[in-house]
Short mmCIF file of C-alpha atoms in Angstrom, two decimals:
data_model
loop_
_atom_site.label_atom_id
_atom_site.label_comp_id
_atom_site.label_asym_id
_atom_site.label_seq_id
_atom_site.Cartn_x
_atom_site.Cartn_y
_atom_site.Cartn_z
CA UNK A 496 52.90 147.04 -123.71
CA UNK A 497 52.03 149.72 -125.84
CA UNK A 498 48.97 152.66 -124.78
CA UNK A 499 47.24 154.44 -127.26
CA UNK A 500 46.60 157.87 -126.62
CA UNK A 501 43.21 158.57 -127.22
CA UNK A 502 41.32 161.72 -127.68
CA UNK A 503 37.47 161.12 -126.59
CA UNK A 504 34.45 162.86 -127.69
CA UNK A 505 34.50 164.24 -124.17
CA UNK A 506 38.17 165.93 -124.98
CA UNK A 507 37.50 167.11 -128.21
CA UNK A 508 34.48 169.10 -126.86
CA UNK A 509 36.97 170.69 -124.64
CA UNK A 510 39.60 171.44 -127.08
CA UNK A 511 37.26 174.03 -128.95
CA UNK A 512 35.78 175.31 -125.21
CA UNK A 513 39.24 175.84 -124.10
CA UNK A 514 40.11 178.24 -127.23
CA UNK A 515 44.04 178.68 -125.88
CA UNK A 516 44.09 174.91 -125.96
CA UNK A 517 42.69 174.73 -129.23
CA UNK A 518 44.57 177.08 -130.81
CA UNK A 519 47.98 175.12 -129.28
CA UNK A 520 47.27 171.85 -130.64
CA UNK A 521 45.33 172.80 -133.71
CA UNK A 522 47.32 176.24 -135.12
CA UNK A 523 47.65 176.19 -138.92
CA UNK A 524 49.40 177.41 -141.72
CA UNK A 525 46.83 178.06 -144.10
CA UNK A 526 47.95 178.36 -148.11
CA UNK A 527 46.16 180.56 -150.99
CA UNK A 528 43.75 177.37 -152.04
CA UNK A 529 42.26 176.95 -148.59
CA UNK A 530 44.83 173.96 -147.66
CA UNK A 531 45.60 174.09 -143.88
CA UNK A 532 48.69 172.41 -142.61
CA UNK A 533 48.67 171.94 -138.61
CA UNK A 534 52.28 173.65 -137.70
CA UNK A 535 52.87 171.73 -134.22
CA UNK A 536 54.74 168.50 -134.06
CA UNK A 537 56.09 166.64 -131.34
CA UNK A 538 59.60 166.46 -132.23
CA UNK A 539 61.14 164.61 -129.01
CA UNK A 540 59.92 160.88 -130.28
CA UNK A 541 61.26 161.21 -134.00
CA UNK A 542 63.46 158.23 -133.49
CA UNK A 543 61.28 156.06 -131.97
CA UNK A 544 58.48 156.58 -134.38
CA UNK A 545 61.05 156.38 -137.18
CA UNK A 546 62.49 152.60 -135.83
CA UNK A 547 58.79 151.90 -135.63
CA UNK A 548 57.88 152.26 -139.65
CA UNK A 549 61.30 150.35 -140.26
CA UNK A 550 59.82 147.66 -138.21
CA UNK A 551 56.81 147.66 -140.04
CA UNK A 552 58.15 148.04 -143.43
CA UNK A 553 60.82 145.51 -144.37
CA UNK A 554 61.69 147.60 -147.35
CA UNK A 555 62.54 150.57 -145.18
CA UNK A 556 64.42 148.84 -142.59
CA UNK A 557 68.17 149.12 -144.03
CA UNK A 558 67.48 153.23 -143.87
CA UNK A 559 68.98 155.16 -141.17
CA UNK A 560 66.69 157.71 -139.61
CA UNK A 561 68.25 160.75 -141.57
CA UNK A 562 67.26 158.88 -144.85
CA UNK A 563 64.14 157.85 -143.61
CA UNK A 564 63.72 161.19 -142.50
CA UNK A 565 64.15 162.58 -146.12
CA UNK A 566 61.72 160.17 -147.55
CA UNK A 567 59.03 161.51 -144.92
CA UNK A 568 59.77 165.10 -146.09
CA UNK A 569 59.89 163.98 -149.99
CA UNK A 570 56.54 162.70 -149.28
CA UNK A 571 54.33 166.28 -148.13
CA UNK A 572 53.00 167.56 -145.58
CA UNK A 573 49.90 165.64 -143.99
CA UNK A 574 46.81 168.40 -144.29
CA UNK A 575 43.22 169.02 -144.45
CA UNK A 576 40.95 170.55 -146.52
CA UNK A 577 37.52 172.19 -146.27
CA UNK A 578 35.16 171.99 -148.77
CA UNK A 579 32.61 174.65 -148.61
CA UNK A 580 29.75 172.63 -149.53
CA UNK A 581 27.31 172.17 -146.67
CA UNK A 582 24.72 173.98 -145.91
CA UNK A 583 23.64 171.71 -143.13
CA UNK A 584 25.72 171.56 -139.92
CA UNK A 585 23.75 167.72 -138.57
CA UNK A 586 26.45 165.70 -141.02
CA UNK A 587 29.88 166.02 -141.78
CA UNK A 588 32.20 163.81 -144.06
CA UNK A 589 35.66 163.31 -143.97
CA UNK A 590 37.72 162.28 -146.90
CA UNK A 591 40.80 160.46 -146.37
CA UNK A 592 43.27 159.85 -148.85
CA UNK A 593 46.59 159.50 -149.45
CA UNK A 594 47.80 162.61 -151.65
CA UNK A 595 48.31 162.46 -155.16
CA UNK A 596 50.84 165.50 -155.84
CA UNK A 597 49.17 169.27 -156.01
CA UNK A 598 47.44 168.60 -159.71
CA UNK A 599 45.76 165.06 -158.57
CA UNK A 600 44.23 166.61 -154.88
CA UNK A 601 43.01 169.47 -156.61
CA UNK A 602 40.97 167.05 -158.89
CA UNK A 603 39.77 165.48 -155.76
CA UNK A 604 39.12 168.75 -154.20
CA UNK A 605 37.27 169.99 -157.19
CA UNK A 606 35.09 166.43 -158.23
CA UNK A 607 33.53 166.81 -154.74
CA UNK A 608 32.22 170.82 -154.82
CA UNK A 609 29.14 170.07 -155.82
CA UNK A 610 28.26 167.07 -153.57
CA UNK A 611 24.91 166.73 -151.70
CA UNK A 612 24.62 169.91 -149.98
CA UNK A 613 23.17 168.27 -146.61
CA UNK A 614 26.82 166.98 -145.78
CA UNK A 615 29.69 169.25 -144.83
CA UNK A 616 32.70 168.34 -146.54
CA UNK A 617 36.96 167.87 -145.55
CA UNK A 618 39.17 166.48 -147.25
CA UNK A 619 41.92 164.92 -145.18
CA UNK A 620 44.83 164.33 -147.30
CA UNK A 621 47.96 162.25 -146.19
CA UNK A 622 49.57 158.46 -145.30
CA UNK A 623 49.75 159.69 -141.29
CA UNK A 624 52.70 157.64 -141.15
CA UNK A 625 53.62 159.80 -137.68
CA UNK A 626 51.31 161.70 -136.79
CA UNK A 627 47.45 162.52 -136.74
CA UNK A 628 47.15 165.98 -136.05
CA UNK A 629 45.53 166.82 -139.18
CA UNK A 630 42.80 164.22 -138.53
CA UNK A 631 42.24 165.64 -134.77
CA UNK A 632 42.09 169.15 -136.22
CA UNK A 633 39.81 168.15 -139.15
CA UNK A 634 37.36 166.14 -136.51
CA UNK A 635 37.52 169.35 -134.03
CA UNK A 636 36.45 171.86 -137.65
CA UNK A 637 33.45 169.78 -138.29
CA UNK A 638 32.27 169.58 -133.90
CA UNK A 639 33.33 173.45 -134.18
CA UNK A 640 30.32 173.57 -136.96
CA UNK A 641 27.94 171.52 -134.77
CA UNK A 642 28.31 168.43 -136.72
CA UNK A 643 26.57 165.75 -135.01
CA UNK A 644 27.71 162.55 -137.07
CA UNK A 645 30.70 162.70 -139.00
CA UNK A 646 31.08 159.99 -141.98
CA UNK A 647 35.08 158.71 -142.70
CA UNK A 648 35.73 157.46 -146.20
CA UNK A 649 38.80 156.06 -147.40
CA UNK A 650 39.90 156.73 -150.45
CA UNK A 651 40.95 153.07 -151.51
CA UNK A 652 40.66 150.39 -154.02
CA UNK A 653 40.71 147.68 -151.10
CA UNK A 654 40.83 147.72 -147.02
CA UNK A 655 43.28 145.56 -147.60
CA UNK A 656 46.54 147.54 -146.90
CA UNK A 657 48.76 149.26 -144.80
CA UNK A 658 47.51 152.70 -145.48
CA UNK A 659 43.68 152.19 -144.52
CA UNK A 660 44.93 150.09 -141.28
CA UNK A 661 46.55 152.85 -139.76
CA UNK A 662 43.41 155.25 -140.79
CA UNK A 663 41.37 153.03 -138.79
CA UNK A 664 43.82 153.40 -136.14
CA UNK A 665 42.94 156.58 -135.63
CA UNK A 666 39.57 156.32 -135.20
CA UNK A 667 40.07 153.24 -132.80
CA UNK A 668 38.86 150.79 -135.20
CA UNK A 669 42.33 148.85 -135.45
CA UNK A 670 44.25 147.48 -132.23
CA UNK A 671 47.74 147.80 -133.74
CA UNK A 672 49.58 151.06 -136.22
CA UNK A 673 50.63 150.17 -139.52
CA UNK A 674 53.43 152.64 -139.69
CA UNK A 675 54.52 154.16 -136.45
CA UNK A 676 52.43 155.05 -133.31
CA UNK A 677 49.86 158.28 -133.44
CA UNK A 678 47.35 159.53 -131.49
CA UNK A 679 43.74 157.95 -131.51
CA UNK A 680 40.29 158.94 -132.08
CA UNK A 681 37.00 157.66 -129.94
CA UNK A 682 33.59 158.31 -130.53
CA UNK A 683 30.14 157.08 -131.43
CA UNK A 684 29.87 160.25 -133.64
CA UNK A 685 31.69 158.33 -136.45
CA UNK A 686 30.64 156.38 -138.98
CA UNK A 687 33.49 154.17 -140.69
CA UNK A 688 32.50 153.29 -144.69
CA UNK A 689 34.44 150.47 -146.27
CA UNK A 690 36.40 151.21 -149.28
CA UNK A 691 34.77 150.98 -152.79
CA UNK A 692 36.82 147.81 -153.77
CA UNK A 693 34.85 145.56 -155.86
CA UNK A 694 31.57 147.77 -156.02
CA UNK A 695 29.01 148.11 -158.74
CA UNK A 696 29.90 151.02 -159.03
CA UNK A 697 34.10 150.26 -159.37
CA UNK A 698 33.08 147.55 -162.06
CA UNK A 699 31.19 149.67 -163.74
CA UNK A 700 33.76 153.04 -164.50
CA UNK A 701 36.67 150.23 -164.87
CA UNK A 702 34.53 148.53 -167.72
CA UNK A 703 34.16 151.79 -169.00
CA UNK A 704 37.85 152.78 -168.97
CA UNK A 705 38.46 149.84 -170.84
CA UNK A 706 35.99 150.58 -173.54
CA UNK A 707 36.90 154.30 -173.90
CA UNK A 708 40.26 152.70 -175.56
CA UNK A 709 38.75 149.74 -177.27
CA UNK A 710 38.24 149.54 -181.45
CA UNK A 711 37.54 145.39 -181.45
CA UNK A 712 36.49 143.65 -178.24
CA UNK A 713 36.84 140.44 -179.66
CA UNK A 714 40.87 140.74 -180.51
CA UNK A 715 41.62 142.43 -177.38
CA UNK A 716 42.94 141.15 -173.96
CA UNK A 717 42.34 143.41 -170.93
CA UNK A 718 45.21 143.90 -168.19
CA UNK A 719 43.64 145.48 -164.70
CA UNK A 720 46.82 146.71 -162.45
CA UNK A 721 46.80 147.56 -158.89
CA UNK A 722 48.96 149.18 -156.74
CA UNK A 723 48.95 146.49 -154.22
CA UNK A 724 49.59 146.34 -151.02
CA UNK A 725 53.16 145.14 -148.95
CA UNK A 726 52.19 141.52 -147.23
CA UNK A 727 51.60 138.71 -149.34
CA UNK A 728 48.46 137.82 -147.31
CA UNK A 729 46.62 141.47 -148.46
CA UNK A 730 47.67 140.24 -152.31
CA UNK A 731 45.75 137.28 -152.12
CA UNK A 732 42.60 139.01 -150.89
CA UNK A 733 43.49 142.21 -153.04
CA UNK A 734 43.46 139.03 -156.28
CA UNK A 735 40.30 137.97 -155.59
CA UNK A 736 38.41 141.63 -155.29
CA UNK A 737 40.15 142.45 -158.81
CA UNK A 738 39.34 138.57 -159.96
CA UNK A 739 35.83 139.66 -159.34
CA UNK A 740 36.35 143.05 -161.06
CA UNK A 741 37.64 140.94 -164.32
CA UNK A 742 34.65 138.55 -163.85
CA UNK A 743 32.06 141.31 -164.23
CA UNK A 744 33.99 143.09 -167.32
CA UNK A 745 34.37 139.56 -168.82
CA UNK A 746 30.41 138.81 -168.51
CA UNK A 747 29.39 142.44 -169.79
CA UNK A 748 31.72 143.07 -173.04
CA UNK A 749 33.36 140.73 -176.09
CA UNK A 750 37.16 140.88 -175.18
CA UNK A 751 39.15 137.56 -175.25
CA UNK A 752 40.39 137.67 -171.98
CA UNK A 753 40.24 139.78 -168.81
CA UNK A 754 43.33 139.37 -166.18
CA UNK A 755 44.13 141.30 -162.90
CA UNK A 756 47.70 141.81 -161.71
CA UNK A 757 48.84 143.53 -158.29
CA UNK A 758 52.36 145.74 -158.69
CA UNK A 759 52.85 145.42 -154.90
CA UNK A 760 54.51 148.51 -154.95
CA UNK A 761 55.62 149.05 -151.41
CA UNK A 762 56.90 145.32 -151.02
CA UNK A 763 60.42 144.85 -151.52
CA UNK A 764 62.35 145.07 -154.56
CA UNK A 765 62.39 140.99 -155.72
CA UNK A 766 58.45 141.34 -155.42
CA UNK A 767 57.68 143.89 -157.18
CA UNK A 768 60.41 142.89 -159.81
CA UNK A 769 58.48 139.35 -159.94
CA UNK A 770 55.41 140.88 -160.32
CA UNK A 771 56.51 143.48 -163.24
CA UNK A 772 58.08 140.21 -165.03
CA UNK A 773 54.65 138.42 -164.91
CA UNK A 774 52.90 141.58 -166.55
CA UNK A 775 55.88 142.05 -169.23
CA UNK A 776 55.41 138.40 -170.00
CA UNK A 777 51.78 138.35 -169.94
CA UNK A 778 51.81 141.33 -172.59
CA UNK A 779 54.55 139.58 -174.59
CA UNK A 780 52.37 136.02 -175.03
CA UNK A 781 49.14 138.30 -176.01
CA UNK A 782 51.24 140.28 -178.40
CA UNK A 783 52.25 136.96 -179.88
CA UNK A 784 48.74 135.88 -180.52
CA UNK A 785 47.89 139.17 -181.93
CA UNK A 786 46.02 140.31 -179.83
CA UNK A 787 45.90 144.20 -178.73
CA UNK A 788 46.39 144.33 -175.40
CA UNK A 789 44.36 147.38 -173.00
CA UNK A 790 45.65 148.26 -169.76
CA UNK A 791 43.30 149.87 -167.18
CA UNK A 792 43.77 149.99 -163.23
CA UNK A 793 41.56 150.19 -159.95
CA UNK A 794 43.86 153.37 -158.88
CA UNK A 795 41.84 155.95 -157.19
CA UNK A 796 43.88 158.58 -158.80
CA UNK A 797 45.01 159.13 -162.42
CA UNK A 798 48.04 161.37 -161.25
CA UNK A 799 49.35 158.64 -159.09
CA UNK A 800 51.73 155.68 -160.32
CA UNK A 801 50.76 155.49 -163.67
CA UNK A 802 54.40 156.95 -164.71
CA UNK A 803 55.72 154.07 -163.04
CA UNK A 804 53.74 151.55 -164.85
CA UNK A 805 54.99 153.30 -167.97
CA UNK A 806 58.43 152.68 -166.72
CA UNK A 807 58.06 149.27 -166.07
CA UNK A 808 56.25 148.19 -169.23
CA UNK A 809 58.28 150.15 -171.81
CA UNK A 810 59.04 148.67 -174.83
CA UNK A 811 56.34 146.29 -174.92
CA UNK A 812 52.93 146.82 -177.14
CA UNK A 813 49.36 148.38 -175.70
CA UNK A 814 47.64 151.08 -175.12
CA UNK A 815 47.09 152.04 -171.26
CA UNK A 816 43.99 154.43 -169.69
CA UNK A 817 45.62 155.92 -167.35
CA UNK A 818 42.40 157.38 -165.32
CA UNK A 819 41.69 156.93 -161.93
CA UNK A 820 38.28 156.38 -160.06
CA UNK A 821 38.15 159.02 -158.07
CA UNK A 822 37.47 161.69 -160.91
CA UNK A 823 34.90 159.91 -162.29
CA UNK A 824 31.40 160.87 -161.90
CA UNK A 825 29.85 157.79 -160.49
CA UNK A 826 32.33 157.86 -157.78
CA UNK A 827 30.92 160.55 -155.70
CA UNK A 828 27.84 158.86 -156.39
CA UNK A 829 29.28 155.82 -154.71
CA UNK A 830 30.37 158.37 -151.69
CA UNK A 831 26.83 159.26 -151.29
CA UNK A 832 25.03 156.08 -151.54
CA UNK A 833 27.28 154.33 -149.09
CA UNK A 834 26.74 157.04 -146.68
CA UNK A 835 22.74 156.92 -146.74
CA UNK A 836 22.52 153.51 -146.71
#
């Protein structure tokens, strides 16, 4: 039987008390944009936490751990990152999402400066595939600032995945890890948000992408990709939240047809492959009709896979907006409505 180890409210408030202890588990490496990295790891249960994503990803389960230990490094460092925004110290709000490469956090750094000054800001950047260290230090910032409520909000088109499953791990919300065991987080001080998924507000800035690249509504066909998620099950349900996104689009513009399509990037290769082959050949038929074919997405950032999607669909006719939500205006709107509701 597995244990969680869970750090309480009650242990947290003695991490910054005890400032030897606190300095121990929550020492930094701090870089010239603010970005702090926590520098302890345990390194004595590598193995076990290694067998543990290859258990939970299929896709990853022919790597030995040296290989899978590369693709960990390839991947970042796991970090947070204050935002000096706040000028109150009642609320705090912590930002999780997954990292989209140096240019595409510092868009997400920068998009939220000027949020509503009553909530103090960090962005917590990262898959925690193996550890949650940064999470435990970015928690133990905010309580250091006398935060008394603290707000967590994925960064995701849909809860509906891997990734958000093991963020609600953390904070206790989720009985079993999605990657490999970490350590948990307990407390009535946090408020978990839902992810935007199909949203107003999500309908609205996709809409929008799609007319930002549109000259005549009525010969066009839009394409809305997702990233996807790894189990078939999460597809389904990750379908009908972009079905619902196409319904909306359909019923407030002209163009001919609207169709979602999930890349299910993480699955394994014949999925992914099947998937690409139903986009290709859903671009091909349109093509044949004449129409133009668009191509937006529900990514949340427009540094992410978008090369990828190139890739897959070269040689074929359209015109692709490559933005993400996350950038967009209404989104931090989004972040503060659903967080005064």
């Amino acid at each position: 039987m597995k244990i969680k180890q869970t750090f309480s409210l009650f242990f947290l408030v003695l991490l910054y008390q005890q400032s030897l202890l606190a300095e121990h588990i929550c020492h930094t490496k701090v870089d010239d944009l603010g970005k702090e990295i926590p520098m302890m790891m345990d390194m004595s249960n590598m193995d076990l936490k290694f067998n543990q994503i290859k258990q939970n990803l299929p896709n990853l389960s022919n790597l030995d751990n040296l290989q899978l230990q590369k693709i960990m490094k390839s991947m970042g460092p796991n970090y947070y990152w204050p935002i000096n925004n706040g000028k109150s110290s009642k609320h705090g709000v912590l930002i999780m999402a997954h990292g989209y490469g140096s240019d595409g956090d510092l868009d997400l750094f920068n998009s939220l400066k000027n949020f509503n000054p009553n909530y103090e800001i960090i962005l917590t950047m990262g898959m925690s595939m193996m550890t949650s260290k940064h999470v435990i230090c970015s928690v133990q910032r905010l309580m250091n600032s006398g935060i008394e409520s603290i707000y967590i909000v994925p960064i995701s088109s849909t809860p509906y995945n891997t990734l958000v499953r093991q963020w609600r791990y953390i904070f206790n919300l989720e009985k079993n890890y999605s990657y490999a065991d970490v350590d948990v987080l307990a407390s009535n001080t946090f408020k978990y948000i839902e992810p935007i998924s199909d949203d107003a507000i999500a309908k609205e800035i996709i809409l929008e992408y799609a007319n930002e690249i549109s000259t005549n509504q009525e010969n066009e066909v839009v394409i809305i990709i997702a990233h996807g998620p790894v189990s078939q099950a999460d597809n389904v349900q990750e379908l009908l939240i972009m079905n619902n996104i196409a319904d909306y689009i359909s019923n407030n513009s002209n163009f001919s047809e609207v169709r979602s399509f999930t890349l299910q990037d993480d699955a394994g290769k014949a999925i992914r492959d099947n998937n690409i082959n139903n986009i290709r050949q859903y671009i091909k038929n349109s093509s044949m009709q004449g129409k133009r074919v668009l191509v937006v997405s529900n990514l949340m950032s427009g540094k992410g896979i978008q090369k990828n999607i190139e890739k897959d669909l070269n040689g074929l006719n359209y015109t692709f907006n490559s933005k993400g939500l996350l950038t967009h205006p209404k989104f931090k709107i989004w972040i503060e409505d659903s967080i005064t509701k």
